[in-house]
Amino acid sequence: MPKFYLGVVTHKEARDVKTTEYFWCLPLDASIGDVVLLYCPRVASDTKHGVFAEAVVTSEPKRVCDLNRYCSGYGAYGVKYFHVKIDIVRRFEAHILAADMKNDRLLSTSAVIRKNFQGTTFELEEPQYKRILVIGSRKAERANESRIAGKPE
């Protein structure tokens, strides 16, 4: 059973639609196959903020790895993060915004929402992960219906 994370991304490279391979910083107990939803805060991009992609972990974190230097300084409450490779497997046409999640009964009580996305990596419970995907699907359907009807989104 994979673990699910939400990663707060400010790097432009990760948001570039041509990028498919990237890295992230996760706890040592992360595994290949774990899932990371990538979220861009409004402060990093006014036009491209929200959950914009889904990635899968493709390498195990290692306690000793030169690339861990990219993760130094991240982590709170004694949790350390370690470098892992991720493959971006899906990009969401309709980004899932913070407001979408704050207005959802299930998600509004989660740590990531309560802390207002203050941090880099948050572990999600499977129902929270699935709920974010449902919100994204509904937003994409509404955008598609508006496009077909010729209405602005």
C-alpha positions as a printed Julia matrix, in Angstrom:
153×3 Matrix{Float64}:
   0.0    0.0     0.0
   1.6    3.29   -1.05
   1.86   6.34    1.15
   0.52   9.64   -0.11
   2.1   13.06    0.23
   1.39  16.63   -0.78
   4.52  18.52   -1.75
   4.62  22.34   -1.79
   6.63  23.3    -4.89
   8.11  26.68   -5.64
  10.63  25.54   -8.31
   9.69  26.6   -11.84
  11.32  23.46  -13.28
   8.74  21.19  -11.62
   5.88  23.28  -13.0
   7.3   23.18  -16.55
   5.04  20.89  -18.58
   8.09  19.35  -20.28
   9.45  18.08  -16.96
   8.66  14.43  -16.3
  11.51  13.45  -13.99
  12.24  15.45  -10.88
  13.23  14.97   -7.25
  11.52  15.49   -3.95
  12.4   15.33   -0.26
  10.57  12.68    1.74
  10.97  10.9     5.08
  13.26   7.88    5.27
  10.28   5.49    5.37
   9.11   6.58    1.89
   9.11   3.81   -0.72
   9.15   3.32   -4.45
   5.56   3.62   -5.63
   4.53   6.23   -3.06
   2.57   9.13   -4.53
   3.27  12.86   -4.29
   0.69  15.47   -5.3
   2.58  18.61   -6.29
   1.1   21.9    -5.09
   2.25  25.36   -6.15
   1.39  28.14   -3.68
  -0.05  31.41   -4.98
   3.05  33.26   -3.78
   5.15  31.25   -6.29
   2.76  31.7    -9.21
  -0.41  33.73   -9.29
  -1.59  32.04  -12.48
  -0.38  28.46  -11.95
  -1.1   27.86   -8.25
  -2.83  24.79   -6.85
  -2.28  21.04   -7.09
  -0.94  20.75  -10.63
   0.53  17.24  -10.92
   0.78  13.74   -9.53
   4.15  12.03   -9.23
   5.34   8.57   -8.23
   8.48   7.9    -6.2
  11.02   5.95   -8.28
  13.96   5.69   -5.87
  14.37   4.78   -2.21
  15.56   7.5     0.17
  19.02   6.81    1.55
  20.41   8.03    4.84
  23.76   8.74    3.16
  23.46  10.4    -0.23
  25.19  13.52   -1.54
  21.88  14.72   -3.0
  20.35  14.92    0.49
  21.93  18.36    0.69
  18.95  19.6    -1.34
  16.72  18.51    1.53
  18.69  19.98    4.41
  16.73  22.47    6.41
  13.41  20.92    5.49
  11.34  18.99    7.96
   9.77  19.87   11.25
   9.2   18.25   14.6
  12.34  16.14   14.28
  11.4   14.62   10.9
  14.25  14.7     8.41
  13.78  14.5     4.68
  15.89  12.67    2.12
  16.31  12.97   -1.63
  14.17  10.69   -3.84
  13.55  10.67   -7.57
   9.98  11.12   -8.78
   8.29  10.71  -12.14
   5.49  13.13  -12.91
   2.81  10.8   -14.25
  -0.12  13.19  -14.59
  -0.66  16.91  -14.89
  -4.02  18.35  -13.94
  -5.58  20.62  -16.52
  -7.72  22.25  -13.85
  -5.53  22.92  -10.82
  -7.01  22.09   -7.42
  -6.76  25.34   -5.5
  -6.29  25.9    -1.78
  -9.81  27.36   -1.69
 -11.2   24.13   -3.2
  -9.6   22.13   -0.4
 -10.49  24.6     2.36
 -14.15  24.43    1.31
 -14.23  20.64    1.41
 -15.49  19.1     4.66
 -12.97  16.22    4.67
  -9.92  18.22    3.59
 -10.55  21.35    5.66
  -9.56  19.47    8.83
  -6.28  18.09    7.46
  -2.91  19.32    8.74
  -1.86  20.7     5.36
  -4.94  22.94    5.22
  -4.86  23.91    8.9
  -1.2   24.92    8.55
  -2.07  26.86    5.37
   0.5   24.93    3.32
   3.34  26.1     5.58
   5.99  23.48    4.92
   7.28  21.4     2.06
   5.9   17.9     2.51
   2.74  16.69    4.2
   1.66  13.09    4.52
  -1.92  12.55    3.4
  -4.29   9.8     4.4
  -5.63   7.79    1.48
  -9.16   9.29    1.77
  -7.67  12.79    1.6
  -5.61  11.88   -1.46
  -8.67  10.38   -3.18
 -10.79  13.4    -2.28
  -8.29  15.77   -3.9
  -8.47  13.66   -7.07
 -12.29  13.77   -7.0
 -12.24  17.56   -6.67
  -9.8   17.71   -9.59
 -11.98  15.46  -11.75
 -15.05  17.56  -11.06
 -13.19  20.77  -11.88
 -11.94  19.26  -15.15
 -15.47  18.11  -16.07
 -16.9   21.59  -15.4
 -14.12  23.22  -17.43
 -14.73  20.8   -20.3
 -18.49  21.44  -20.21
 -17.87  25.19  -20.26
 -15.49  24.81  -23.2
 -18.04  22.74  -25.14
 -20.77  25.27  -24.39
 -18.45  28.11  -25.43
 -18.62  29.72  -21.99
 -15.64  31.16  -20.17
 -14.4   29.02  -17.28
